[in-house]
Each structure stands twice: as structure tokens, then as C-alpha cells.
Coordinates of N, CA, C and O in Angstrom, one line a residue:
M1 N -17.6 39.5 -90.8 CA -16.3 39.5 -90.0 C -15.4 40.5 -90.6 O -15.2 40.5 -91.8
T2 N -14.7 41.3 -89.8 CA -13.7 42.2 -90.3 C -12.4 41.5 -90.1 O -12.1 40.7 -89.2
P3 N -11.4 41.9 -91.0 CA -10.1 41.3 -90.9 C -9.4 41.6 -89.5 O -8.6 40.8 -89.0
I4 N -9.8 42.7 -89.0 CA -9.2 43.1 -87.7 C -9.6 42.2 -86.6 O -8.8 41.9 -85.7
A5 N -10.8 41.6 -86.7 CA -11.3 40.7 -85.6 C -10.5 39.4 -85.6 O -10.1 38.9 -84.6
L6 N -10.2 38.9 -86.8 CA -9.4 37.7 -86.9 C -8.0 38.0 -86.4 O -7.3 37.2 -85.8
T7 N -7.5 39.2 -86.8 CA -6.1 39.6 -86.3 C -6.0 39.6 -84.8 O -5.1 39.1 -84.2
F8 N -7.0 40.2 -84.2 CA -7.1 40.3 -82.7 C -7.2 38.9 -82.1 O -6.6 38.6 -81.1
S9 N -8.0 38.0 -82.7 CA -8.2 36.7 -82.1 C -6.9 35.9 -82.3 O -6.5 35.1 -81.3
R10 N -6.2 36.0 -83.4 CA -5.0 35.3 -83.6 C -3.9 35.8 -82.6 O -3.1 35.1 -82.0
L11 N -3.9 37.1 -82.4 CA -3.0 37.7 -81.4 C -3.3 37.2 -80.0 O -2.4 36.8 -79.3
A12 N -4.5 37.0 -79.7 CA -4.9 36.5 -78.4 C -4.4 35.0 -78.2 O -4.0 34.7 -77.1
T13 N -4.5 34.3 -79.3 CA -4.0 32.9 -79.2 C -2.5 32.8 -79.0 O -2.0 31.9 -78.3
Q14 N -1.8 33.8 -79.5 CA -0.4 33.8 -79.3 C 0.0 34.3 -77.9 O 1.0 33.9 -77.3
L15 N -0.8 35.3 -77.4 CA -0.5 35.8 -76.1 C -1.0 34.9 -74.9 O -0.4 34.9 -73.9
A16 N -2.1 34.2 -75.2 CA -2.6 33.3 -74.2 C -3.0 32.0 -74.8 O -4.1 31.6 -74.9
P17 N -2.0 31.2 -75.2 CA -2.2 29.9 -75.9 C -2.9 28.9 -75.1 O -3.5 27.9 -75.6
K18 N -2.9 29.0 -73.7 CA -3.5 28.0 -72.9 C -5.0 28.2 -72.6 O -5.7 27.4 -72.1
Y19 N -5.5 29.4 -73.1 CA -6.9 29.7 -72.8 C -7.7 29.3 -74.0 O -7.6 29.8 -75.1
A20 N -8.6 28.3 -73.7 CA -9.4 27.8 -74.8 C -10.3 28.8 -75.4 O -10.6 28.7 -76.6
E21 N -10.7 29.8 -74.7 CA -11.6 30.8 -75.3 C -11.0 31.5 -76.5 O -11.8 31.8 -77.5
T22 N -9.7 31.7 -76.5 CA -9.1 32.4 -77.6 C -9.2 31.5 -78.8 O -9.4 32.0 -79.9
W23 N -9.0 30.2 -78.7 CA -9.0 29.2 -79.8 C -10.5 29.1 -80.3 O -10.7 29.0 -81.5
L24 N -11.4 29.0 -79.4 CA -12.8 28.9 -79.8 C -13.3 30.1 -80.6 O -13.9 30.0 -81.6
V25 N -12.9 31.3 -80.2 CA -13.3 32.5 -80.9 C -12.6 32.5 -82.3 O -13.3 32.8 -83.3
T26 N -11.4 32.2 -82.3 CA -10.7 32.1 -83.6 C -11.3 31.1 -84.5 O -11.5 31.4 -85.7
S27 N -11.7 30.0 -84.0 CA -12.4 29.0 -84.8 C -13.7 29.5 -85.3 O -14.1 29.3 -86.5
E28 N -14.5 30.2 -84.5 CA -15.7 30.7 -84.9 C -15.6 31.8 -86.0 O -16.4 31.8 -87.0
L29 N -14.6 32.6 -85.9 CA -14.3 33.6 -86.9 C -13.9 33.0 -88.2 O -14.3 33.4 -89.3
L30 N -13.1 32.0 -88.2 CA -12.7 31.3 -89.4 C -13.9 30.6 -90.0 O -14.0 30.5 -91.2
T31 N -14.7 30.0 -89.2 CA -15.9 29.4 -89.7 C -16.8 30.4 -90.4 O -17.4 30.1 -91.4
A32 N -16.9 31.6 -89.8 CA -17.8 32.6 -90.5 C -17.3 32.9 -91.9 O -18.1 33.3 -92.7
E33 N -16.0 32.8 -92.1 CA -15.4 33.0 -93.4 C -15.3 31.7 -94.2 O -14.7 31.7 -95.3
E34 N -15.9 30.7 -93.7 CA -15.9 29.3 -94.4 C -14.5 28.7 -94.6 O -14.3 28.0 -95.6
H35 N -13.6 29.0 -93.7 CA -12.3 28.4 -93.7 C -12.4 27.2 -92.7 O -11.8 27.3 -91.6
Y36 N -13.1 26.2 -93.1 CA -13.4 25.1 -92.2 C -12.2 24.3 -91.7 O -12.1 23.9 -90.6
G37 N -11.3 24.1 -92.7 CA -10.0 23.3 -92.3 C -9.2 24.0 -91.3 O -8.8 23.4 -90.3
A38 N -9.0 25.3 -91.5 CA -8.3 26.1 -90.5 C -9.0 26.2 -89.2 O -8.4 26.2 -88.1
A39 N -10.4 26.3 -89.2 CA -11.2 26.4 -88.0 C -11.0 25.1 -87.2 O -10.9 25.1 -86.0
L40 N -11.0 24.0 -87.9 CA -10.8 22.7 -87.2 C -9.4 22.6 -86.6 O -9.2 22.1 -85.5
A41 N -8.4 23.1 -87.4 CA -7.0 23.0 -86.9 C -6.8 23.7 -85.6 O -6.1 23.3 -84.7
V42 N -7.4 24.9 -85.5 CA -7.1 25.7 -84.2 C -7.8 25.0 -83.0 O -7.3 25.2 -81.9
L43 N -8.9 24.2 -83.2 CA -9.5 23.6 -82.1 C -8.6 22.5 -81.5 O -8.8 22.1 -80.3
D44 N -7.6 22.0 -82.3 CA -6.7 21.0 -81.7 C -5.8 21.6 -80.6 O -5.2 20.8 -79.9
N45 N -5.8 22.9 -80.4 CA -5.1 23.5 -79.3 C -5.8 23.5 -78.0 O -5.2 23.9 -77.0
I46 N -7.0 23.0 -78.0 CA -7.7 23.0 -76.7 C -7.5 21.6 -76.1 O -7.8 20.6 -76.7
R47 N -7.0 21.6 -74.9 CA -6.7 20.3 -74.2 C -8.0 19.6 -73.8 O -9.0 20.2 -73.5
P48 N -7.9 18.2 -73.9 CA -9.1 17.4 -73.5 C -9.7 17.6 -72.1 O -10.8 17.4 -71.9
D49 N -8.8 18.0 -71.2 CA -9.2 18.2 -69.8 C -9.7 19.7 -69.5 O -10.0 20.0 -68.4
D50 N -9.7 20.5 -70.6 CA -10.0 21.9 -70.4 C -11.6 22.0 -70.2 O -12.3 21.2 -70.7
P51 N -12.0 23.0 -69.3 CA -13.4 23.1 -69.1 C -14.2 23.4 -70.4 O -15.4 23.2 -70.4
F52 N -13.5 23.9 -71.4 CA -14.2 24.2 -72.7 C -14.0 23.1 -73.7 O -14.4 23.3 -74.9
A53 N -13.5 22.0 -73.3 CA -13.3 20.9 -74.2 C -14.6 20.4 -74.8 O -14.7 20.0 -76.0
E54 N -15.7 20.4 -74.1 CA -17.0 20.0 -74.6 C -17.5 20.9 -75.7 O -18.0 20.5 -76.7
A55 N -17.3 22.2 -75.5 CA -17.7 23.2 -76.5 C -16.8 23.0 -77.8 O -17.3 23.1 -78.9
A56 N -15.6 22.7 -77.6 CA -14.7 22.4 -78.7 C -15.1 21.2 -79.5 O -15.1 21.2 -80.7
R57 N -15.5 20.1 -78.7 CA -16.0 18.9 -79.4 C -17.3 19.2 -80.2 O -17.4 18.7 -81.4
N58 N -18.2 19.9 -79.6 CA -19.4 20.3 -80.4 C -19.1 21.1 -81.6 O -19.6 20.8 -82.7
Q59 N -18.2 22.1 -81.5 CA -17.8 22.9 -82.6 C -17.1 22.1 -83.7 O -17.3 22.2 -84.9
R60 N -16.3 21.1 -83.2 CA -15.5 20.2 -84.2 C -16.5 19.4 -85.0 O -16.4 19.3 -86.2
M61 N -17.5 18.9 -84.4 CA -18.5 18.1 -85.1 C -19.3 18.9 -86.1 O -19.5 18.5 -87.2
E62 N -19.7 20.1 -85.7 CA -20.4 21.0 -86.6 C -19.6 21.4 -87.8 O -20.0 21.4 -88.9
L63 N -18.3 21.6 -87.6 CA -17.4 21.9 -88.7 C -17.2 20.8 -89.6 O -17.1 20.9 -90.8
M64 N -17.1 19.6 -89.1 CA -16.9 18.4 -89.9 C -18.1 18.2 -90.8 O -18.0 17.9 -92.0
V65 N -19.3 18.4 -90.2 CA -20.5 18.3 -91.0 C -20.6 19.4 -92.1 O -20.9 19.1 -93.3
K66 N -20.2 20.6 -91.7 CA -20.3 21.7 -92.7 C -19.3 21.5 -93.8 O -19.5 21.9 -95.0
R67 N -18.2 20.8 -93.5 CA -17.1 20.5 -94.5 C -17.5 19.3 -95.4 O -16.8 19.0 -96.3
G68 N -18.6 18.6 -95.0 CA -19.0 17.5 -95.8 C -18.4 16.2 -95.2 O -18.6 15.1 -95.9
D69 N -17.8 16.2 -94.1 CA -17.3 15.0 -93.4 C -18.2 14.4 -92.4 O -17.8 14.1 -91.3
R70 N -19.5 14.2 -92.8 CA -20.5 13.7 -91.8 C -20.1 12.4 -91.3 O -20.2 12.1 -90.1
D71 N -19.6 11.5 -92.1 CA -19.2 10.1 -91.6 C -18.0 10.2 -90.6 O -18.0 9.5 -89.6
A72 N -17.1 11.1 -90.9 CA -15.9 11.2 -90.0 C -16.4 11.8 -88.7 O -16.0 11.4 -87.6
A73 N -17.4 12.8 -88.7 CA -17.9 13.3 -87.5 C -18.6 12.3 -86.7 O -18.5 12.2 -85.5
L74 N -19.4 11.4 -87.4 CA -20.1 10.3 -86.7 C -19.1 9.3 -86.0 O -19.3 8.9 -84.9
V75 N -18.0 9.0 -86.7 CA -17.0 8.1 -86.2 C -16.4 8.7 -84.9 O -16.2 8.0 -83.9
E76 N -16.1 10.0 -85.0 CA -15.5 10.6 -83.9 C -16.5 10.7 -82.7 O -16.1 10.5 -81.5
A77 N -17.7 11.0 -83.0 CA -18.7 11.1 -81.9 C -19.0 9.8 -81.3 O -19.1 9.7 -80.1
L78 N -19.0 8.7 -82.1 CA -19.2 7.4 -81.6 C -18.0 6.9 -80.7 O -18.2 6.3 -79.7
G79 N -16.8 7.3 -81.2 CA -15.6 7.0 -80.4 C -15.7 7.6 -79.0 O -15.4 7.0 -78.0
A80 N -16.1 8.9 -78.9 CA -16.3 9.5 -77.6 C -17.4 8.9 -76.8 O -17.3 8.8 -75.6
A81 N -18.5 8.6 -77.4 CA -19.7 8.1 -76.7 C -19.4 6.7 -76.2 O -20.0 6.3 -75.2
N82 N -18.6 5.9 -76.8 CA -18.3 4.5 -76.4 C -17.2 4.4 -75.3 O -16.8 3.3 -74.9
K83 N -16.6 5.6 -74.9 CA -15.6 5.5 -73.9 C -16.3 5.3 -72.5 O -17.5 5.7 -72.3
P84 N -15.6 4.7 -71.6 CA -16.2 4.5 -70.2 C -16.7 5.7 -69.5 O -17.6 5.7 -68.7
D85 N -16.1 6.9 -69.8 CA -16.5 8.1 -69.1 C -17.4 8.9 -69.9 O -17.7 10.1 -69.6
A86 N -18.0 8.3 -70.9 CA -19.0 9.1 -71.8 C -20.2 9.5 -70.9 O -20.6 8.9 -69.9
D87 N -20.8 10.6 -71.3 CA -22.0 11.1 -70.6 C -23.1 11.3 -71.6 O -22.9 11.0 -72.8
E88 N -24.2 11.8 -71.1 CA -25.4 11.9 -72.0 C -25.1 12.9 -73.2 O -25.7 12.7 -74.3
A89 N -24.3 13.9 -73.0 CA -24.0 14.8 -74.1 C -23.3 14.1 -75.3 O -23.6 14.5 -76.4
D90 N -22.5 13.2 -75.0 CA -21.8 12.4 -76.0 C -22.9 11.6 -76.9 O -22.8 11.6 -78.1
W91 N -23.8 11.0 -76.2 CA -24.9 10.3 -76.9 C -25.9 11.2 -77.6 O -26.4 10.9 -78.7
M92 N -26.1 12.4 -77.0 CA -27.0 13.4 -77.7 C -26.3 13.8 -79.0 O -27.0 14.0 -80.0
R93 N -25.0 14.0 -79.0 CA -24.3 14.4 -80.2 C -24.4 13.3 -81.2 O -24.7 13.6 -82.4
V94 N -24.3 12.1 -80.8 CA -24.4 10.9 -81.8 C -25.9 10.9 -82.3 O -26.1 10.8 -83.5
G95 N -26.8 11.1 -81.5 CA -28.2 11.1 -81.9 C -28.5 12.2 -82.9 O -29.2 12.0 -83.9
G96 N -28.0 13.4 -82.6 CA -28.1 14.5 -83.6 C -27.5 14.3 -84.9 O -28.1 14.6 -86.0
L97 N -26.3 13.6 -84.9 CA -25.7 13.3 -86.2 C -26.4 12.3 -87.0 O -26.6 12.4 -88.2
Y98 N -26.9 11.3 -86.3 CA -27.8 10.2 -86.9 C -29.0 10.9 -87.5 O -29.5 10.6 -88.6
S99 N -29.6 11.7 -86.7 CA -30.9 12.4 -87.1 C -30.6 13.2 -88.4 O -31.4 13.2 -89.3
D100 N -29.5 14.0 -88.4 CA -29.2 14.8 -89.5 C -28.9 14.0 -90.8 O -29.1 14.4 -91.9
A101 N -28.4 12.8 -90.5 CA -28.1 11.9 -91.6 C -29.3 11.1 -92.2 O -29.2 10.3 -93.1
G102 N -30.5 11.3 -91.6 CA -31.7 10.7 -92.0 C -31.8 9.2 -91.5 O -32.3 8.4 -92.2
K103 N -31.2 9.0 -90.3 CA -31.2 7.6 -89.7 C -31.9 7.7 -88.4 O -31.3 7.7 -87.3
P104 N -33.3 7.9 -88.4 CA -34.0 8.1 -87.2 C -34.0 6.9 -86.2 O -34.0 7.1 -85.0
A105 N -33.9 5.7 -86.7 CA -33.9 4.5 -85.7 C -32.6 4.6 -84.9 O -32.6 4.3 -83.7
E106 N -31.5 4.8 -85.6 CA -30.2 4.9 -84.9 C -30.2 6.1 -84.0 O -29.6 6.0 -82.9
A107 N -30.8 7.2 -84.4 CA -30.9 8.4 -83.5 C -31.7 8.1 -82.3 O -31.2 8.4 -81.2
A108 N -32.8 7.4 -82.4 CA -33.6 7.0 -81.3 C -32.8 6.2 -80.3 O -32.9 6.3 -79.1
D109 N -32.0 5.2 -80.8 CA -31.2 4.4 -80.0 C -30.2 5.2 -79.2 O -30.0 5.0 -78.0
A110 N -29.5 6.1 -79.9 CA -28.6 7.0 -79.2 C -29.2 7.8 -78.1 O -28.7 8.0 -77.0
Y111 N -30.4 8.4 -78.4 CA -31.1 9.1 -77.4 C -31.5 8.3 -76.2 O -31.5 8.7 -75.1
G112 N -31.8 7.0 -76.5 CA -32.1 6.1 -75.4 C -30.9 5.9 -74.5 O -31.0 5.8 -73.3
K113 N -29.7 5.8 -75.1 CA -28.5 5.7 -74.3 C -28.2 6.9 -73.5 O -27.8 6.9 -72.4
A114 N -28.6 8.1 -74.1 CA -28.5 9.3 -73.3 C -29.4 9.4 -72.1 O -29.1 9.8 -71.0
L115 N -30.6 8.8 -72.3 CA -31.6 8.7 -71.2 C -31.1 7.9 -70.1 O -31.3 8.2 -68.9
V116 N -30.5 6.8 -70.4 CA -29.9 5.9 -69.4 C -28.9 6.7 -68.5 O -28.9 6.6 -67.3
L117 N -28.0 7.4 -69.2 CA -27.0 8.2 -68.5 C -27.6 9.4 -67.8 O -27.0 9.8 -66.8
N118 N -28.7 9.8 -68.2 CA -29.4 11.0 -67.6 C -30.0 10.6 -66.3 O -30.3 11.5 -65.5
R119 N -30.3 9.4 -66.0 CA -31.0 9.0 -64.8 C -30.2 9.4 -63.6 O -30.8 9.6 -62.5
A120 N -28.9 9.6 -63.7 CA -28.1 10.0 -62.5 C -28.5 11.4 -62.0 O -28.4 11.7 -60.9
H121 N -28.9 12.2 -62.9 CA -29.3 13.6 -62.6 C -30.6 14.0 -63.3 O -30.6 15.0 -64.0
A122 N -31.6 13.2 -63.2 CA -32.8 13.3 -63.9 C -33.6 14.6 -63.5 O -34.5 15.0 -64.2
D123 N -33.3 15.2 -62.3 CA -34.0 16.3 -61.8 C -33.5 17.6 -62.4 O -33.9 18.7 -62.0
D124 N -32.5 17.6 -63.3 CA -31.9 18.8 -63.8 C -32.7 19.5 -64.9 O -32.3 20.5 -65.4
G125 N -33.8 18.9 -65.3 CA -34.7 19.5 -66.3 C -34.3 19.2 -67.7 O -34.9 19.7 -68.6
T126 N -33.4 18.3 -68.0 CA -33.0 18.0 -69.3 C -33.7 16.7 -69.9 O -33.7 16.5 -71.1
R127 N -34.2 15.9 -69.0 CA -34.8 14.6 -69.4 C -35.9 14.8 -70.4 O -36.0 14.0 -71.4
W128 N -36.7 15.7 -70.2 CA -37.9 15.9 -71.1 C -37.4 16.2 -72.5 O -37.9 15.8 -73.5
T129 N -36.2 17.0 -72.6 CA -35.7 17.3 -73.9 C -35.2 16.0 -74.7 O -35.4 15.9 -75.9
I130 N -34.5 15.2 -73.9 CA -34.0 14.0 -74.5 C -35.2 13.1 -75.0 O -35.2 12.5 -76.1
L131 N -36.2 13.0 -74.1 CA -37.4 12.2 -74.5 C -38.1 12.8 -75.7 O -38.6 12.0 -76.6
L132 N -38.1 14.1 -75.8 CA -38.7 14.7 -77.0 C -38.0 14.4 -78.3 O -38.5 14.0 -79.3
L133 N -36.6 14.5 -78.2 CA -35.8 14.1 -79.3 C -35.9 12.6 -79.7 O -36.0 12.3 -80.9
Q134 N -36.0 11.8 -78.7 CA -36.1 10.4 -78.9 C -37.5 10.1 -79.5 O -37.6 9.3 -80.5
G135 N -38.5 10.7 -79.0 CA -39.9 10.5 -79.5 C -40.0 11.0 -81.0 O -40.6 10.3 -81.8
G136 N -39.3 12.1 -81.3 CA -39.3 12.6 -82.7 C -38.6 11.6 -83.6 O -39.1 11.3 -84.7
A137 N -37.5 11.1 -83.1 CA -36.8 10.1 -84.0 C -37.6 8.8 -84.1 O -37.6 8.3 -85.2
L138 N -38.2 8.3 -83.1 CA -39.0 7.1 -83.2 C -40.2 7.4 -84.1 O -40.6 6.5 -84.9
H139 N -40.8 8.6 -84.0 CA -41.9 8.9 -84.9 C -41.5 8.9 -86.4 O -42.1 8.3 -87.2
E140 N -40.3 9.5 -86.7 CA -39.8 9.5 -88.0 C -39.4 8.0 -88.5 O -39.5 7.7 -89.7
A141 N -39.0 7.2 -87.5 CA -38.7 5.8 -87.9 C -39.9 4.9 -88.1 O -39.8 3.8 -88.5
G142 N -41.1 5.5 -87.8 CA -42.3 4.7 -88.0 C -42.7 3.9 -86.8 O -43.6 3.0 -86.9
S143 N -42.1 4.1 -85.6 CA -42.5 3.4 -84.4 C -43.4 4.3 -83.6 O -43.0 4.8 -82.6
W144 N -44.7 4.4 -84.0 CA -45.6 5.3 -83.3 C -45.8 5.0 -81.9 O -45.8 5.9 -81.0
S145 N -46.0 3.7 -81.5 CA -46.3 3.4 -80.1 C -45.2 3.8 -79.2 O -45.4 4.4 -78.1
A146 N -44.0 3.5 -79.6 CA -42.8 3.9 -78.8 C -42.6 5.4 -78.8 O -42.3 6.0 -77.8
A147 N -42.9 6.1 -79.9 CA -42.8 7.5 -80.0 C -43.8 8.2 -79.1 O -43.5 9.1 -78.4
R148 N -45.1 7.7 -79.1 CA -46.1 8.2 -78.3 C -45.7 8.1 -76.8 O -45.9 9.1 -76.0
A149 N -45.2 7.0 -76.4 CA -44.8 6.8 -75.0 C -43.7 7.8 -74.6 O -43.8 8.4 -73.5
A150 N -42.7 8.0 -75.5 CA -41.6 8.9 -75.1 C -42.2 10.4 -75.1 O -41.8 11.2 -74.2
L151 N -43.0 10.7 -76.1 CA -43.5 12.1 -76.1 C -44.5 12.4 -75.0 O -44.5 13.5 -74.4
T152 N -45.3 11.4 -74.6 CA -46.2 11.5 -73.5 C -45.4 11.7 -72.2 O -45.7 12.6 -71.3
E153 N -44.3 11.0 -72.0 CA -43.5 11.2 -70.8 C -42.8 12.5 -70.8 O -42.7 13.2 -69.8
A154 N -42.4 13.0 -72.0 CA -41.8 14.3 -72.1 C -42.8 15.4 -71.6 O -42.4 16.3 -70.9
V155 N -44.0 15.3 -72.1 CA -45.1 16.2 -71.7 C -45.4 16.1 -70.2 O -45.6 17.1 -69.5
K156 N -45.3 14.9 -69.7 CA -45.6 14.7 -68.3 C -44.5 15.4 -67.4 O -44.8 16.0 -66.4
L157 N -43.3 15.3 -67.9 CA -42.2 16.0 -67.1 C -42.1 17.5 -67.3 O -41.6 18.2 -66.5
A158 N -42.6 17.9 -68.5 CA -42.6 19.4 -68.8 C -43.9 19.8 -69.4 O -43.9 20.2 -70.6
P159 N -44.9 19.9 -68.6 CA -46.2 20.2 -69.1 C -46.4 21.6 -69.6 O -47.3 21.9 -70.4
D160 N -45.4 22.5 -69.3 CA -45.5 23.9 -69.7 C -44.6 24.2 -70.9 O -44.5 25.3 -71.3
Q161 N -44.0 23.1 -71.5 CA -43.1 23.3 -72.7 C -44.0 23.2 -73.9 O -44.4 22.1 -74.3
A162 N -44.1 24.3 -74.6 CA -45.0 24.3 -75.8 C -44.5 23.3 -76.9 O -45.3 22.7 -77.6
V163 N -43.2 23.2 -77.1 CA -42.6 22.4 -78.1 C -43.0 20.9 -77.9 O -43.3 20.2 -78.9
A164 N -43.0 20.5 -76.7 CA -43.3 19.1 -76.4 C -44.8 18.9 -76.6 O -45.3 17.9 -77.2
L165 N -45.6 19.8 -76.1 CA -47.1 19.7 -76.3 C -47.5 19.7 -77.8 O -48.3 19.0 -78.2
N166 N -46.8 20.6 -78.5 CA -47.1 20.8 -79.9 C -46.7 19.5 -80.7 O -47.5 19.0 -81.5
Y167 N -45.6 19.0 -80.4 CA -45.1 17.8 -81.2 C -46.1 16.6 -80.9 O -46.6 15.9 -81.8
L168 N -46.4 16.4 -79.6 CA -47.3 15.3 -79.3 C -48.7 15.5 -79.9 O -49.3 14.6 -80.5
G169 N -49.2 16.7 -79.8 CA -50.5 17.0 -80.3 C -50.6 16.8 -81.8 O -51.5 16.2 -82.3
Y170 N -49.6 17.4 -82.6 CA -49.7 17.2 -84.0 C -49.5 15.7 -84.5 O -50.1 15.3 -85.4
A171 N -48.6 15.0 -83.7 CA -48.4 13.6 -84.1 C -49.7 12.8 -83.8 O -50.0 12.0 -84.6
Q172 N -50.4 13.2 -82.8 CA -51.7 12.5 -82.5 C -52.7 12.9 -83.6 O -53.5 12.0 -84.0
L173 N -52.7 14.1 -84.0 CA -53.7 14.5 -85.1 C -53.4 13.8 -86.4 O -54.3 13.4 -87.1
E174 N -52.1 13.5 -86.7 CA -51.8 12.8 -87.9 C -52.4 11.4 -87.9 O -52.7 10.8 -88.9
R175 N -52.6 10.9 -86.7 CA -53.1 9.5 -86.5 C -54.5 9.5 -86.1 O -55.0 8.5 -85.7
R176 N -55.2 10.6 -86.2 CA -56.6 10.8 -85.9 C -56.9 10.3 -84.5 O -57.8 9.6 -84.2

């Protein structure tokens, strides 16, 4: 990153403070320079009802983890996921944080909650991905029968996805 890039992004936030894109870019530039606290602070300028609020939440969680605040990120993610208007992305975020923390059983449970919320729009092509993640978490947690069921369903929904086929195939090879 060049200093001029950060100067331009900060200028953009001053000229257009209501535009989330300016704050997101500024946060990304600060993150590139490992100024995580400042990168987090600028994300506070993005309104919760902004179309880019989801991107800001994702970036916030990543920054908290990079900064070493994994527990705080998980608390924030769980807070969002337990709201009445939570969606599958909120539970996917929780699952990812649990998975990164080495808690595969909790991750599998979070992915299961994402699957329940995904049923409303199961034809959008994302269901197999959630099943793959859940299957991987269940596999890591030592629950092979549940993992195999989730992975098999993922392959059934997306038979042309190499990553799903590969995971199921290698997991089966491990178990002969």
C-alpha cells in the first residue's frame, strides 16, 4: 500500500461519509498495514441498515480474529446470529469462527442452524456448500455417520463440484 492510497481513501470518507464503500476501502487499506484497531474503528461508520453492512460485519470479525480477539468476535457473531432477524450468513459466520477455534462440534451445530434458515431459498445453490462445511466439521468432531450423510447430500445436490466429491471420497478412503 502506498501512503497516497490511504490519503485518498480518508479524503473519500470525508467527502462522502454516508457511503459505506469509502469506509470499507479505508478499513482494508489500514488492515494491509496491520493497523487493526484503526481498521475496526472506521467500520463503525457503516450504518446497520446499509446494503454493505454484511460486508462490514464480515470484515469486523476477520479483524477481531487477526487482532487476537477471537472470543470477542465469537460473542459478537453469536449476538447477531441469535437475533430474530438472523439469517444463514450469521450462522455460517459463527460456524467458521468455531471451526477456526478448533471446536468442530459447535461449528457443525452452527452450520445445522444455517441449513434450517437456508430451506427458505434452498434452490439458490448454496445449500451444498453449507452441507459440505457441516460434513467437514462433523468429520473433525469424530461423528462419521452424520458427516457421511451431510457430505453425501452435498454431493447429491452438487455432483459437479470437485471439492465436495474430493472431501467425501478421501473421507471414505480413510475409513476403507
